[in-house]
Tab-separated table of N, CA and C in Angstrom:
chain	number	residue	atom	x	y	z
A	264	MET	N	3.838	21.363	29.833
A	264	MET	CA	3.502	20.311	28.941
A	264	MET	C	3.744	19.081	30.021
A	265	SER	N	3.015	18.397	30.061
A	265	SER	CA	2.630	16.925	30.845
A	265	SER	C	3.959	15.945	30.484
A	266	ALA	N	4.469	15.035	31.114
A	266	ALA	CA	5.155	14.103	30.790
A	266	ALA	C	4.440	12.851	30.278
A	267	TRP	N	4.160	12.733	29.268
A	267	TRP	CA	3.644	11.328	28.914
A	267	TRP	C	4.398	9.819	28.845
A	268	GLN	N	3.552	8.980	28.904
A	268	GLN	CA	4.527	7.921	28.975
A	268	GLN	C	4.662	7.272	27.057
A	269	PRO	N	5.866	6.668	27.059
A	269	PRO	CA	5.738	6.256	25.090
A	269	PRO	C	4.845	5.706	25.197
A	270	LEU	N	4.505	5.647	23.933
A	270	LEU	CA	3.580	4.973	23.023
A	270	LEU	C	3.746	3.735	22.742
A	271	PRO	N	3.010	2.937	22.675
A	271	PRO	CA	3.519	1.201	22.387
A	271	PRO	C	4.378	1.185	21.103
A	272	ASP	N	5.138	0.158	21.239
A	272	ASP	CA	5.717	-0.068	19.785
A	272	ASP	C	5.023	-1.061	18.973
A	273	GLY	N	5.243	-0.602	18.022
A	273	GLY	CA	4.390	-1.295	16.430
A	273	GLY	C	3.330	-0.316	16.273
A	274	LEU	N	2.473	0.573	17.048
A	274	LEU	CA	1.666	1.303	16.332
A	274	LEU	C	2.066	1.971	14.590
A	275	PRO	N	0.688	1.626	14.131
A	275	PRO	CA	0.692	2.124	12.846
A	275	PRO	C	0.806	3.740	13.048
A	276	PRO	N	1.529	4.283	11.860
A	276	PRO	CA	1.938	5.776	11.909
A	276	PRO	C	0.545	6.495	12.432
A	277	GLU	N	-0.309	5.904	11.604
A	277	GLU	CA	-1.946	6.888	11.556
A	277	GLU	C	-2.213	7.178	13.124
A	278	VAL	N	-1.972	5.861	13.729
A	278	VAL	CA	-2.442	5.615	15.291
A	278	VAL	C	-1.526	6.693	15.961
A	279	GLN	N	-0.216	6.204	16.193
A	279	GLN	CA	0.988	7.210	16.480
A	279	GLN	C	0.605	8.710	16.564
A	280	HIS	N	0.549	9.363	15.228
A	280	HIS	CA	0.144	10.398	14.893
A	280	HIS	C	-0.950	11.166	15.516
A	281	PHE	N	-2.088	10.413	15.352
A	281	PHE	CA	-3.320	10.829	16.340
A	281	PHE	C	-3.395	11.005	17.359
A	282	VAL	N	-2.878	9.779	18.272
A	282	VAL	CA	-2.894	9.880	19.824
A	282	VAL	C	-1.699	11.659	19.831
A	283	GLU	N	-0.594	11.316	19.036
A	283	GLU	CA	0.377	12.405	19.646
A	283	GLU	C	-0.333	14.116	19.529
A	284	GLN	N	-1.087	13.896	18.536
A	284	GLN	CA	-1.826	15.036	18.285
A	284	GLN	C	-3.158	15.401	19.519
A	285	MET	N	-3.624	14.341	19.713
A	285	MET	CA	-4.736	14.536	21.108
A	285	MET	C	-4.013	14.659	22.082
A	286	ARG	N	-2.763	14.440	22.257
A	286	ARG	CA	-1.935	14.598	23.771
A	286	ARG	C	-1.602	16.039	23.635
A	287	LEU	N	-1.241	16.754	22.661
A	287	LEU	CA	-0.983	18.149	22.216
A	287	LEU	C	-2.225	19.065	22.472
A	288	LEU	N	-2.890	18.698	21.889
A	288	LEU	CA	-4.339	19.523	22.019
A	288	LEU	C	-4.515	19.502	23.902
A	289	LYS	N	-4.852	18.395	24.227
A	289	LYS	CA	-5.229	17.779	25.414
A	289	LYS	C	-3.763	18.830	26.597
A	290	ASP	N	-3.037	18.692	26.445
A	290	ASP	CA	-1.748	19.851	27.149
A	290	ASP	C	-2.165	21.100	26.590
A	291	ARG	N	-2.583	21.512	25.111
A	291	ARG	CA	-2.989	22.842	25.076
A	291	ARG	C	-4.108	23.626	26.202
A	292	THR	N	-4.792	22.547	26.593
A	292	THR	CA	-6.005	23.232	27.191
A	292	THR	C	-5.539	23.273	29.044
A	293	GLY	N	-4.610	22.852	28.797
A	293	GLY	CA	-3.947	23.377	30.749
A	293	GLY	C	-4.507	22.265	31.448
A	294	LEU	N	-5.795	21.678	31.082
A	294	LEU	CA	-6.230	20.895	32.387
A	294	LEU	C	-5.569	19.181	32.964
A	295	SER	N	-5.952	19.257	34.174
A	295	SER	CA	-5.508	17.462	34.134
A	295	SER	C	-6.476	16.748	33.659
A	296	LEU	N	-6.136	15.772	33.862
A	296	LEU	CA	-7.208	14.352	32.905
A	296	LEU	C	-8.458	14.332	33.878
A	297	VAL	N	-8.062	14.647	35.097
A	297	VAL	CA	-9.291	14.943	36.081
A	297	VAL	C	-10.207	15.987	35.710
A	298	ALA	N	-9.745	17.264	35.638
A	298	ALA	CA	-10.541	18.491	34.872
A	298	ALA	C	-11.072	18.219	33.740
A	299	LEU	N	-10.196	17.862	32.814
A	299	LEU	CA	-10.881	17.380	31.450
A	299	LEU	C	-11.685	16.594	31.714
A	300	GLY	N	-11.918	15.095	32.113
A	300	GLY	CA	-13.421	14.622	32.610
A	300	GLY	C	-14.304	15.442	33.136
A	301	ALA	N	-13.831	16.104	34.141
A	301	ALA	CA	-14.640	16.972	34.670
A	301	ALA	C	-15.508	17.584	33.563
A	302	ARG	N	-15.016	18.111	32.711
A	302	ARG	CA	-15.660	19.123	31.565
A	302	ARG	C	-16.353	18.156	30.269
A	303	THR	N	-15.752	16.888	30.412
A	303	THR	CA	-16.440	15.970	29.167
A	303	THR	C	-17.057	15.021	29.849
A	304	ALA	N	-17.768	14.017	28.872
A	304	ALA	CA	-18.362	13.207	29.450
A	304	ALA	C	-17.602	11.942	29.941
A	305	TYR	N	-16.472	11.785	29.660
A	305	TYR	CA	-15.446	10.760	29.639
A	305	TYR	C	-14.437	10.850	31.049
A	306	SER	N	-14.507	9.799	31.702
A	306	SER	CA	-13.525	9.884	32.867
A	306	SER	C	-12.170	9.873	32.547
A	307	LYS	N	-11.177	10.468	33.815
A	307	LYS	CA	-9.963	10.389	33.719
A	307	LYS	C	-9.321	8.940	33.187
A	308	SER	N	-9.901	7.901	33.868
A	308	SER	CA	-9.235	6.773	33.298
A	308	SER	C	-9.760	6.110	31.925
A	309	SER	N	-10.674	6.853	31.532
A	309	SER	CA	-11.193	6.855	29.975
A	309	SER	C	-9.999	7.787	28.833
A	310	TRP	N	-9.724	8.712	29.594
A	310	TRP	CA	-8.916	9.774	28.754
A	310	TRP	C	-7.103	9.072	29.070
A	311	GLN	N	-7.005	8.361	29.897
A	311	GLN	CA	-5.753	7.708	30.200
A	311	GLN	C	-5.380	6.851	28.814
A	312	ARG	N	-6.626	5.629	28.986
A	312	ARG	CA	-6.677	4.564	27.667
A	312	ARG	C	-6.224	5.324	26.373
A	313	TYR	N	-7.117	6.441	26.154
A	313	TYR	CA	-7.309	7.524	24.802
A	313	TYR	C	-6.067	8.183	24.637
A	314	LEU	N	-5.643	8.605	25.484
A	314	LEU	CA	-4.073	9.115	25.048
A	314	LEU	C	-2.793	8.292	25.444
A	315	ASN	N	-3.069	7.100	25.920
A	315	ASN	CA	-1.954	6.417	25.872
A	315	ASN	C	-2.213	5.174	24.711
A	316	ALA	N	-3.307	4.893	23.958
A	316	ALA	CA	-2.930	4.248	23.037
A	316	ALA	C	-3.502	2.864	23.215
A	317	THR	N	-4.096	2.762	24.507
A	317	THR	CA	-4.891	1.504	24.481
A	317	THR	C	-5.978	0.970	24.371
A	318	GLN	N	-6.525	2.191	24.003
A	318	GLN	CA	-8.383	2.210	23.722
A	318	GLN	C	-8.055	2.882	22.559
A	319	PRO	N	-8.985	3.205	21.339
A	319	PRO	CA	-9.265	4.426	20.590
A	319	PRO	C	-10.601	4.972	21.486
A	320	PRO	N	-10.421	6.208	21.352
A	320	PRO	CA	-11.337	7.184	21.716
A	320	PRO	C	-12.734	6.867	21.135
A	321	PRO	N	-13.911	7.093	21.269
A	321	PRO	CA	-15.259	7.557	20.634
A	321	PRO	C	-15.016	8.715	19.905
A	322	ARG	N	-15.684	8.844	18.979
A	322	ARG	CA	-15.612	10.084	17.590
A	322	ARG	C	-16.262	10.962	18.957
A	323	GLN	N	-17.066	10.922	19.868
A	323	GLN	CA	-17.441	11.948	20.277
A	323	GLN	C	-16.640	12.107	21.684
A	324	ALA	N	-15.662	11.737	21.944
A	324	ALA	CA	-14.992	11.998	22.985
A	324	ALA	C	-13.767	13.379	22.604
A	325	VAL	N	-13.534	12.672	20.890
A	325	VAL	CA	-12.466	13.756	20.399
A	325	VAL	C	-13.450	14.850	19.908
A	326	VAL	N	-14.358	14.769	19.675
A	326	VAL	CA	-15.260	16.116	19.626
A	326	VAL	C	-15.520	17.162	21.115
A	327	ALA	N	-15.606	16.194	21.711
A	327	ALA	CA	-15.853	16.958	23.100
A	327	ALA	C	-14.158	18.020	23.468
A	328	LEU	N	-13.055	16.986	23.291
A	328	LEU	CA	-11.667	17.669	23.624
A	328	LEU	C	-11.297	18.615	22.853
A	329	CYS	N	-11.743	18.497	21.282
A	329	CYS	CA	-11.810	20.062	20.283
A	329	CYS	C	-12.764	20.927	21.063
A	330	LYS	N	-13.835	20.468	21.287
A	330	LYS	CA	-14.758	21.812	21.814
A	330	LYS	C	-14.042	22.355	23.302
A	331	VAL	N	-13.518	21.780	24.356
A	331	VAL	CA	-12.754	22.164	25.256
A	331	VAL	C	-11.527	23.050	24.685
A	332	ALA	N	-10.564	22.448	24.051
A	332	ALA	CA	-9.368	23.445	23.386
A	332	ALA	C	-10.030	23.900	22.298
A	333	GLY	N	-11.195	24.791	21.985
A	333	GLY	CA	-11.546	25.770	20.889
A	333	GLY	C	-10.677	25.017	19.533
A	334	GLU	N	-10.620	23.945	19.113
A	334	GLU	CA	-10.065	23.398	17.778
A	334	GLU	C	-11.053	23.041	17.027
A	335	ASP	N	-11.001	22.739	15.869
A	335	ASP	CA	-11.722	22.176	14.528
A	335	ASP	C	-11.887	20.874	14.735
A	336	ALA	N	-12.881	20.247	15.262
A	336	ALA	CA	-13.586	19.037	15.744
A	336	ALA	C	-13.570	18.277	13.855
A	337	GLU	N	-13.480	19.061	13.078
A	337	GLU	CA	-13.879	18.249	12.195
A	337	GLU	C	-12.319	17.660	11.310
A	338	ARG	N	-11.556	18.704	11.938
A	338	ARG	CA	-10.106	18.097	11.319
A	338	ARG	C	-9.324	16.925	11.786
A	339	PHE	N	-9.978	16.865	13.236
A	339	PHE	CA	-9.366	15.808	14.148
A	339	PHE	C	-10.532	14.573	13.806
A	340	GLY	N	-11.928	14.926	13.135
A	340	GLY	CA	-12.802	13.487	13.123
A	340	GLY	C	-11.676	13.130	12.190
A	341	VAL	N	-11.192	13.453	10.908
A	341	VAL	CA	-10.842	13.107	10.275
A	341	VAL	C	-9.317	12.290	10.595
A	342	ARG	N	-8.641	12.677	11.310
A	342	ARG	CA	-7.543	11.876	11.840
A	342	ARG	C	-7.658	10.662	12.566
A	343	TRP	N	-9.296	10.828	13.473
A	343	TRP	CA	-9.969	9.974	14.152
A	343	TRP	C	-10.147	8.511	13.305
A	344	GLU	N	-10.847	9.209	11.709
A	344	GLU	CA	-11.319	7.852	11.488
A	344	GLU	C	-10.217	7.372	10.332
A	345	LEU	N	-9.096	7.747	10.177
A	345	LEU	CA	-7.806	7.314	9.598
A	345	LEU	C	-7.190	6.020	10.969
A	346	ALA	N	-7.261	6.717	12.052
A	346	ALA	CA	-6.337	5.834	13.119
A	346	ALA	C	-7.039	4.791	13.339
A	347	VAL	N	-8.589	5.188	13.622
A	347	VAL	CA	-9.377	3.827	14.280
A	347	VAL	C	-9.200	2.725	12.798
A	348	ARG	N	-9.283	2.753	11.950
A	348	ARG	CA	-9.151	1.986	10.978
A	348	ARG	C	-8.368	1.015	11.128
A	349	VAL	N	-6.704	1.465	11.794
A	349	VAL	CA	-5.816	0.543	11.878
A	349	VAL	C	-5.739	0.141	13.001
A	350	TRP	N	-6.411	0.881	13.888
A	350	TRP	CA	-6.358	0.802	15.472
A	350	TRP	C	-5.885	-0.951	15.727
A	351	PRO	N	-4.703	-1.625	16.328
A	351	PRO	CA	-4.397	-2.715	16.501
A	351	PRO	C	-5.285	-3.272	17.835
A	352	ARG	N	-5.672	-4.466	17.102
A	352	ARG	CA	-6.899	-4.980	18.161
A	352	ARG	C	-6.060	-5.810	19.446
A	353	PRO	N	-6.217	-5.879	20.293
A	353	PRO	CA	-5.925	-6.183	22.003
A	353	PRO	C	-6.189	-7.847	21.624
A	354	PRO	N	-5.177	-8.489	22.254
A	354	PRO	CA	-5.371	-10.053	22.149
A	354	PRO	C	-6.243	-10.477	22.765
A	355	ALA	N	-7.068	-11.611	22.473
A	355	ALA	CA	-8.371	-11.775	23.036
A	355	ALA	C	-8.158	-12.866	24.253
A	356	PRO	N	-8.644	-12.219	25.145
A	356	PRO	CA	-8.413	-13.027	26.633
A	356	PRO	C	-9.072	-14.675	26.377
A	357	ALA	N	-8.330	-15.178	27.276
A	357	ALA	CA	-8.383	-16.439	27.322
A	357	ALA	C	-9.240	-16.982	27.734
A	358	VAL	N	-10.457	-17.270	27.702
A	358	VAL	CA	-11.667	-17.820	28.417
A	358	VAL	C	-12.112	-19.053	27.812
A	359	THR	N	-12.253	-20.193	28.936
A	359	THR	CA	-12.640	-21.560	28.362
A	359	THR	C	-14.081	-21.823	29.189
A	360	PRO	N	-15.010	-21.524	28.831
A	360	PRO	CA	-16.770	-21.805	28.968
A	360	PRO	C	-16.775	-23.132	28.996
A	361	ASP	N	-17.868	-23.792	29.956
A	361	ASP	CA	-18.034	-25.306	30.184
A	361	ASP	C	-18.606	-25.425	28.519
A	362	PRO	N	-18.109	-26.527	27.608
A	362	PRO	CA	-18.526	-26.165	26.126
A	362	PRO	C	-19.999	-27.271	26.162
A	363	SER	N	-19.918	-27.590	27.513
A	363	SER	CA	-21.709	-28.489	27.207
A	363	SER	C	-22.778	-27.820	27.409
A	364	SER	N	-22.434	-26.459	27.925
A	364	SER	CA	-23.877	-25.323	28.421
A	364	SER	C	-23.721	-24.868	27.065
A	365	ALA	N	-25.638	-24.811	27.020
A	365	ALA	CA	-26.070	-24.012	26.054
A	365	ALA	C	-25.661	-22.696	26.241
A	366	GLY	N	-25.742	-22.054	27.244
A	366	GLY	CA	-25.557	-20.455	27.104
A	366	GLY	C	-23.647	-20.200	26.758
A	367	ALA	N	-22.979	-20.960	26.623
A	367	ALA	CA	-21.654	-21.366	26.274
A	367	ALA	C	-21.653	-21.294	25.019
A	368	ARG	N	-22.627	-22.091	24.182
A	368	ARG	CA	-22.336	-22.416	22.846
A	368	ARG	C	-22.911	-21.144	22.325
A	369	ALA	N	-23.775	-20.771	22.756
A	369	ALA	CA	-24.445	-19.393	21.761
A	369	ALA	C	-23.759	-18.548	22.236
A	370	ALA	N	-22.959	-18.213	23.207
A	370	ALA	CA	-22.156	-16.978	23.554
A	370	ALA	C	-20.940	-17.018	22.614
A	371	GLU	N	-20.552	-18.284	22.406
A	371	GLU	CA	-19.469	-18.740	21.186
A	371	GLU	C	-19.886	-18.478	20.048
A	372	ALA	N	-21.086	-18.697	19.640
A	372	ALA	CA	-21.374	-18.459	18.400
A	372	ALA	C	-21.829	-16.832	17.901
A	373	GLU	N	-22.263	-16.163	18.852
A	373	GLU	CA	-22.399	-14.904	18.924
A	373	GLU	C	-20.841	-14.322	19.101
A	374	ALA	N	-19.724	-14.506	19.198
A	374	ALA	CA	-18.644	-13.901	19.236
A	374	ALA	C	-18.205	-14.200	17.805
A	375	GLU	N	-18.372	-15.363	17.373
A	375	GLU	CA	-17.762	-15.457	16.389
A	375	GLU	C	-18.490	-14.661	15.256
A	376	ALA	N	-19.502	-14.951	15.430
A	376	ALA	CA	-20.385	-13.489	14.459
A	376	ALA	C	-20.120	-12.290	14.240
A	377	TYR	N	-19.859	-11.813	15.350
A	377	TYR	CA	-19.559	-10.361	15.767
A	377	TYR	C	-18.022	-10.578	14.846
A	378	GLU	N	-17.149	-11.229	15.224
A	378	GLU	CA	-15.743	-11.034	14.463
A	378	GLU	C	-15.561	-11.268	13.231
A	379	ASP	N	-16.760	-12.096	12.704
A	379	ASP	CA	-16.689	-11.600	11.069
A	379	ASP	C	-17.580	-10.596	10.488
A	380	ASP	N	-17.872	-10.185	11.552
A	380	ASP	CA	-18.326	-8.328	10.766
A	380	ASP	C	-17.460	-7.578	10.974
A	381	PRO	N	-16.897	-6.934	9.520
A	381	PRO	CA	-15.756	-6.260	9.640
A	381	PRO	C	-16.699	-4.568	9.744
A	382	THR	N	-17.717	-4.673	9.886
A	382	THR	CA	-18.012	-3.149	9.728
A	382	THR	C	-18.381	-2.660	11.653
A	383	LEU	N	-18.174	-3.614	12.538
A	383	LEU	CA	-18.723	-3.472	13.607
A	383	LEU	C	-16.861	-3.252	14.347
A	384	PRO	N	-16.576	-2.008	15.074
A	384	PRO	CA	-15.788	-1.567	16.029
A	384	PRO	C	-15.367	-2.829	17.055
A	385	TRP	N	-13.910	-3.345	17.017
A	385	TRP	CA	-13.538	-4.212	17.871
A	385	TRP	C	-13.679	-3.767	19.298
A	386	TRP	N	-13.827	-2.508	19.453
A	386	TRP	CA	-13.613	-2.176	20.715
A	386	TRP	C	-15.196	-2.104	21.676
A	387	ASP	N	-15.961	-2.307	20.807
A	387	ASP	CA	-17.662	-2.244	21.324
A	387	ASP	C	-18.128	-3.682	21.295
A	388	ALA	N	-17.229	-4.497	22.011
A	388	ALA	CA	-17.751	-5.974	22.142
A	388	ALA	C	-18.666	-6.379	22.478
A	389	PRO	N	-19.735	-6.950	21.816
A	389	PRO	CA	-20.827	-7.580	22.635
A	389	PRO	C	-20.513	-8.293	23.770
A	390	ALA	N	-19.588	-9.000	24.464
A	390	ALA	CA	-19.284	-9.281	25.822
A	390	ALA	C	-19.725	-8.510	26.924
A	391	GLU	N	-18.988	-6.891	26.581
A	391	GLU	CA	-19.366	-6.128	27.414
A	391	GLU	C	-20.645	-5.307	27.416
A	392	GLU	N	-21.230	-5.618	26.750
A	392	GLU	CA	-22.867	-5.111	26.741
A	392	GLU	C	-23.265	-5.550	27.876
A	393	SER	N	-24.339	-4.839	28.746
A	393	SER	CA	-24.865	-5.112	30.101
A	393	SER	C	-26.321	-5.472	29.541
A	394	ALA	N	-26.724	-6.508	30.330
A	394	ALA	CA	-28.162	-7.195	29.926
A	394	ALA	C	-29.143	-6.230	29.678
A	395	SER	N	-29.405	-4.775	29.771
A	395	SER	CA	-30.265	-3.984	29.542
A	395	SER	C	-29.974	-3.683	28.349
A	396	HIS	N	-28.818	-3.783	27.320
A	396	HIS	CA	-28.261	-2.789	26.272
A	396	HIS	C	-28.623	-3.888	25.360
A	397	ARG	N	-29.052	-5.476	25.356
A	397	ARG	CA	-28.695	-6.226	24.379
A	397	ARG	C	-30.040	-6.033	23.325
A	398	PRO	N	-29.946	-6.463	22.244
A	398	PRO	CA	-30.950	-6.230	21.240
A	398	PRO	C	-32.177	-6.916	21.305
A	399	GLY	N	-33.334	-6.067	20.912
A	399	GLY	CA	-34.345	-6.742	21.422
A	399	GLY	C	-35.049	-6.274	22.803
A	400	ARG	N	-34.289	-6.014	23.783
A	400	ARG	CA	-34.362	-5.875	25.120
A	400	ARG	C	-35.157	-4.324	25.020
A	401	LEU	N	-34.925	-3.143	24.272
A	401	LEU	CA	-35.809	-2.173	24.305
A	401	LEU	C	-37.466	-2.271	23.726
A	402	ALA	N	-37.339	-3.608	22.588
A	402	ALA	CA	-38.726	-3.444	22.255
A	402	ALA	C	-39.600	-4.480	23.171
A	403	LEU	N	-38.815	-5.405	23.900
A	403	LEU	CA	-40.072	-5.970	24.835
A	403	LEU	C	-39.916	-4.808	26.219
A	404	TYR	N	-39.273	-4.092	26.223
A	404	TYR	CA	-39.476	-2.892	27.425
A	404	TYR	C	-40.964	-2.262	26.631
A	405	ALA	N	-40.758	-1.910	25.605
A	405	ALA	CA	-41.730	-0.855	25.154
A	405	ALA	C	-42.979	-1.858	25.167
A	406	ALA	N	-43.212	-2.951	24.442
A	406	ALA	CA	-43.989	-3.936	24.310
A	406	ALA	C	-44.611	-4.171	25.796
A	407	LEU	N	-44.015	-4.192	27.101
A	407	LEU	CA	-44.886	-4.057	28.486
A	407	LEU	C	-45.268	-2.763	28.849
A	408	ALA	N	-44.689	-1.755	28.198
A	408	ALA	CA	-45.432	-0.262	28.828
A	408	ALA	C	-46.901	-0.338	27.717
A	409	VAL	N	-46.768	-0.426	26.802
A	409	VAL	CA	-47.950	-0.435	26.087
A	409	VAL	C	-49.001	-1.438	26.686
A	410	LEU	N	-48.700	-2.937	27.198
A	410	LEU	CA	-49.761	-3.580	27.698
A	410	LEU	C	-50.270	-2.842	29.190
A	411	ALA	N	-49.232	-2.292	29.808
A	411	ALA	CA	-49.573	-1.869	30.981
A	411	ALA	C	-50.441	-0.695	30.848
A	412	ALA	N	-50.130	0.230	29.520
A	412	ALA	CA	-51.214	1.200	29.191
A	412	ALA	C	-52.727	0.562	28.968
A	413	LEU	N	-52.753	-0.443	28.529
A	413	LEU	CA	-53.962	-0.763	27.870
A	413	LEU	C	-54.737	-1.307	29.142
A	414	VAL	N	-54.073	-2.209	29.852
A	414	VAL	CA	-54.673	-2.731	30.941
A	414	VAL	C	-55.132	-1.275	32.110
A	415	LEU	N	-54.548	-0.114	32.310
A	415	LEU	CA	-54.674	0.594	32.909
A	415	LEU	C	-56.020	1.385	32.333
A	416	VAL	N	-56.084	1.493	31.230
A	416	VAL	CA	-57.290	2.127	30.166
A	416	VAL	C	-58.564	1.560	30.543
A	417	GLY	N	-58.280	-0.229	30.189
A	417	GLY	CA	-59.693	-0.977	30.339
A	417	GLY	C	-60.050	-0.530	31.958
A	418	ALA	N	-58.960	-1.018	32.657
A	418	ALA	CA	-59.561	-0.729	33.766
A	418	ALA	C	-60.158	0.501	34.205
A	419	ALA	N	-59.907	1.671	33.793
A	419	ALA	CA	-60.526	2.827	33.953
A	419	ALA	C	-62.038	2.943	33.277
A	420	LEU	N	-62.079	2.304	31.904
A	420	LEU	CA	-63.334	1.875	31.420
A	420	LEU	C	-64.104	1.456	32.170
A	421	LEU	N	-63.567	0.011	32.559
A	421	LEU	CA	-64.730	-0.893	33.394
A	421	LEU	C	-64.920	0.116	34.617
A	422	GLY	N	-64.176	0.745	35.388
A	422	GLY	CA	-64.751	1.641	36.531
A	422	GLY	C	-65.752	2.790	36.032
A	423	ALA	N	-65.496	3.164	35.076
A	423	ALA	CA	-66.390	4.175	34.665
A	423	ALA	C	-67.559	3.338	34.245
A	424	ALA	N	-67.443	2.569	33.999
A	424	ALA	CA	-68.837	1.822	32.760
A	424	ALA	C	-69.666	1.101	34.329
A	425	THR	N	-69.121	1.134	35.664
A	425	THR	CA	-69.632	0.511	36.762
A	425	THR	C	-70.872	1.801	37.412
A	426	LEU	N	-69.853	2.635	37.460
A	426	LEU	CA	-70.192	3.984	38.257
A	426	LEU	C	-71.956	4.447	37.255
A	427	SER	N	-71.459	4.202	35.869
A	427	SER	CA	-72.781	4.888	35.519
A	427	SER	C	-74.194	4.211	35.674
């Protein structure tokens, strides 16, 4: 059994129970965090955050751990749902952007809209999204791909017509 650091004070009982059960499950595998990271799609540092209750794990991480441990993922999925509903939010970082810039005002409005949406998980904040994952970016790439394909087809047809 590994020596786990104490869980943070003031955790809701659902979170504490869930993390303790995840720790027991991880210990039962006999794997180190590095080895667990190699057997799942989650890094050692991610597992450290999940198993020390500093960040809730994604459902897929719970399923991956259950699979490695030979445990029923559905049972742990129910525990996960109970825990993430009450998982405490970390304090927001104090960022003071230049309020005169349009980008700062837009980012502030987006953050406020995000915080007002209770259906979104707090650990999946838009500020952490990369530019390639912004909404609408995929549609833009798809439109550019279609446009490029049309240009290639047009060029091929034009070339075929001039050869005839």
